[in-house]
mmCIF file of C-alpha atoms in Angstrom:
data_model
loop_
_atom_site.group_PDB
_atom_site.id
_atom_site.type_symbol
_atom_site.label_atom_id
_atom_site.label_comp_id
_atom_site.label_asym_id
_atom_site.label_seq_id
_atom_site.Cartn_x
_atom_site.Cartn_y
_atom_site.Cartn_z
ATOM 1 C CA MET A 1 85.508 95.241 74.130
ATOM 2 C CA ILE A 2 82.170 93.583 73.475
ATOM 3 C CA GLN A 3 79.900 95.607 71.207
ATOM 4 C CA PRO A 4 76.269 96.281 72.275
ATOM 5 C CA GLU A 5 74.886 94.006 69.568
ATOM 6 C CA CYS A 6 76.915 91.150 71.110
ATOM 7 C CA TYR A 7 75.044 91.583 74.404
ATOM 8 C CA GLN A 8 71.754 91.116 72.595
ATOM 9 C CA TYR A 9 73.090 88.108 70.720
ATOM 10 C CA TYR A 10 74.395 86.471 73.904
ATOM 11 C CA GLU A 11 71.063 87.089 75.627
ATOM 12 C CA LYS A 12 69.063 85.722 72.681
ATOM 13 C CA GLU A 13 71.273 82.632 72.457
ATOM 14 C CA GLY A 14 70.942 82.025 76.204
ATOM 15 C CA LYS A 15 74.669 82.480 76.793
ATOM 16 C CA TRP A 16 73.991 85.354 79.196
ATOM 17 C CA VAL A 17 71.145 84.794 81.623
ATOM 18 C CA TYR A 18 69.740 87.188 84.215
ATOM 19 C CA GLU A 19 67.825 85.543 87.021
ATOM 20 C CA GLN A 20 65.978 86.467 90.189
ATOM 21 C CA HIS A 21 66.105 84.742 93.562
ATOM 22 C CA PRO A 22 64.768 85.840 96.979
ATOM 23 C CA PHE A 23 68.265 85.469 98.482
ATOM 24 C CA TRP A 24 69.453 88.594 96.642
ATOM 25 C CA CYS A 25 67.087 90.736 98.735
ATOM 26 C CA THR A 26 67.982 89.302 102.142
ATOM 27 C CA GLY A 27 70.443 90.716 104.629
ATOM 28 C CA TYR A 28 72.738 87.726 104.257
ATOM 29 C CA THR A 29 76.202 88.061 102.781
ATOM 30 C CA PHE A 30 77.386 85.782 100.019
ATOM 31 C CA TRP A 31 79.493 84.050 102.688
ATOM 32 C CA GLU A 32 76.170 82.574 103.830
ATOM 33 C CA LEU A 33 74.866 81.676 100.371
ATOM 34 C CA HIS A 34 75.939 78.030 100.628
ATOM 35 C CA SER A 35 74.044 77.509 103.912
ATOM 36 C CA GLU A 36 71.051 79.850 103.424
ATOM 37 C CA ALA A 37 70.301 79.127 99.759
ATOM 38 C CA PRO A 38 72.036 75.848 98.857
ATOM 39 C CA GLY A 39 69.914 75.413 95.737
ATOM 40 C CA LEU A 40 71.014 78.807 94.444
ATOM 41 C CA PHE A 41 74.650 78.037 95.250
ATOM 42 C CA PHE A 42 74.369 74.754 93.333
ATOM 43 C CA HIS A 43 72.712 76.563 90.419
ATOM 44 C CA LEU A 44 75.491 79.173 90.305
ATOM 45 C CA SER A 45 78.153 76.475 90.557
ATOM 46 C CA ARG A 46 76.912 75.039 87.263
ATOM 47 C CA SER A 47 77.662 78.348 85.498
ATOM 48 C CA ASP A 48 80.838 78.909 83.512
ATOM 49 C CA LEU A 49 81.194 82.404 85.002
ATOM 50 C CA VAL A 50 79.134 84.488 87.458
ATOM 51 C CA PHE A 51 79.168 88.306 87.362
ATOM 52 C CA PHE A 52 78.435 90.395 90.438
ATOM 53 C CA LYS A 53 77.895 94.053 89.661
ATOM 54 C CA GLY A 54 77.562 97.056 91.911
ATOM 55 C CA ASP A 55 78.733 98.278 95.284
ATOM 56 C CA LEU A 56 76.150 96.414 97.363
ATOM 57 C CA ASN A 57 76.959 93.115 95.654
ATOM 58 C CA ARG A 58 80.679 93.731 96.155
ATOM 59 C CA ARG A 59 80.120 94.440 99.845
ATOM 60 C CA MET A 60 77.962 91.330 100.265
ATOM 61 C CA LEU A 61 80.453 89.244 98.294
ATOM 62 C CA ALA A 62 83.593 90.411 100.106
ATOM 63 C CA TYR A 63 81.856 90.739 103.488
ATOM 64 C CA ASP A 64 83.912 93.911 103.924
ATOM 65 C CA CYS A 65 82.574 94.635 107.395
ATOM 66 C CA ALA A 66 84.649 91.681 108.631
ATOM 67 C CA ALA A 67 87.786 92.068 106.525
ATOM 68 C CA PRO A 68 90.380 94.863 106.381
ATOM 69 C CA ALA A 69 90.691 96.659 103.032
ATOM 70 C CA SER A 70 94.098 95.016 102.496
ATOM 71 C CA THR A 71 92.602 91.495 102.504
ATOM 72 C CA PRO A 72 93.229 89.708 99.177
ATOM 73 C CA PHE A 73 90.021 89.293 97.164
ATOM 74 C CA GLU A 74 90.131 85.483 97.083
ATOM 75 C CA ILE A 75 90.364 85.451 100.900
ATOM 76 C CA ALA A 76 87.706 88.157 101.387
ATOM 77 C CA ILE A 77 85.102 86.271 99.354
ATOM 78 C CA GLY A 78 85.688 83.131 101.422
ATOM 79 C CA PRO A 79 83.279 80.296 100.623
ATOM 80 C CA MET A 80 82.438 81.708 97.197
ATOM 81 C CA THR A 81 85.821 80.412 96.038
ATOM 82 C CA SER A 82 86.761 77.847 98.661
ATOM 83 C CA SER A 83 83.560 75.762 98.770
ATOM 84 C CA ALA A 84 83.454 72.621 96.683
ATOM 85 C CA GLY A 85 81.901 73.418 93.319
ATOM 86 C CA ALA A 86 82.251 77.190 93.752
ATOM 87 C CA PRO A 87 81.736 79.082 90.474
ATOM 88 C CA LYS A 88 84.257 81.315 88.735
ATOM 89 C CA ILE A 89 83.486 84.902 89.743
ATOM 90 C CA VAL A 90 83.877 88.368 88.271
ATOM 91 C CA SER A 91 83.028 91.307 90.512
ATOM 92 C CA LEU A 92 82.477 94.648 88.766
ATOM 93 C CA ARG A 93 82.354 97.986 90.509
ATOM 94 C CA THR A 94 82.583 101.535 89.265
ATOM 95 C CA ILE A 95 83.913 104.390 91.344
ATOM 96 C CA THR A 96 82.394 107.843 91.049
ATOM 97 C CA ILE A 97 84.633 110.750 91.969
ATOM 98 C CA TRP A 98 83.060 114.095 92.791
ATOM 99 C CA SER A 99 84.777 117.490 92.856
ATOM 100 C CA TRP A 100 88.029 116.127 91.506
ATOM 101 C CA VAL A 101 90.581 118.877 90.940
ATOM 102 C CA SER A 102 92.551 118.198 87.780
ATOM 103 C CA GLY A 103 96.241 117.519 88.380
ATOM 104 C CA THR A 104 95.887 116.491 92.019
ATOM 105 C CA THR A 105 96.105 113.109 93.656
ATOM 106 C CA GLU A 106 95.134 111.800 97.030
ATOM 107 C CA THR A 107 96.756 108.949 98.921
#
């Protein structure tokens, strides 16, 4: 596990970079990134690793309105892995469970 002081070091050294782009606030999915924001796609493709965090980013990345839940991740994210020059991707998501009764499971 990376310690908090490592985050600060990586940020200071420019190894971790956080950037803004108007595309992130559009209604487009990441399937459309290559065509709607080609400059951003090219910029991301130059990264060693791109992190997507959060439920909205996961939904935009996997375009889950068009793919069944059983679709393998590399298929669901489509052009983000299959386009020439596509970056390596990590998608992070946390799940919050409310009113969980200890000792029970749900399928």
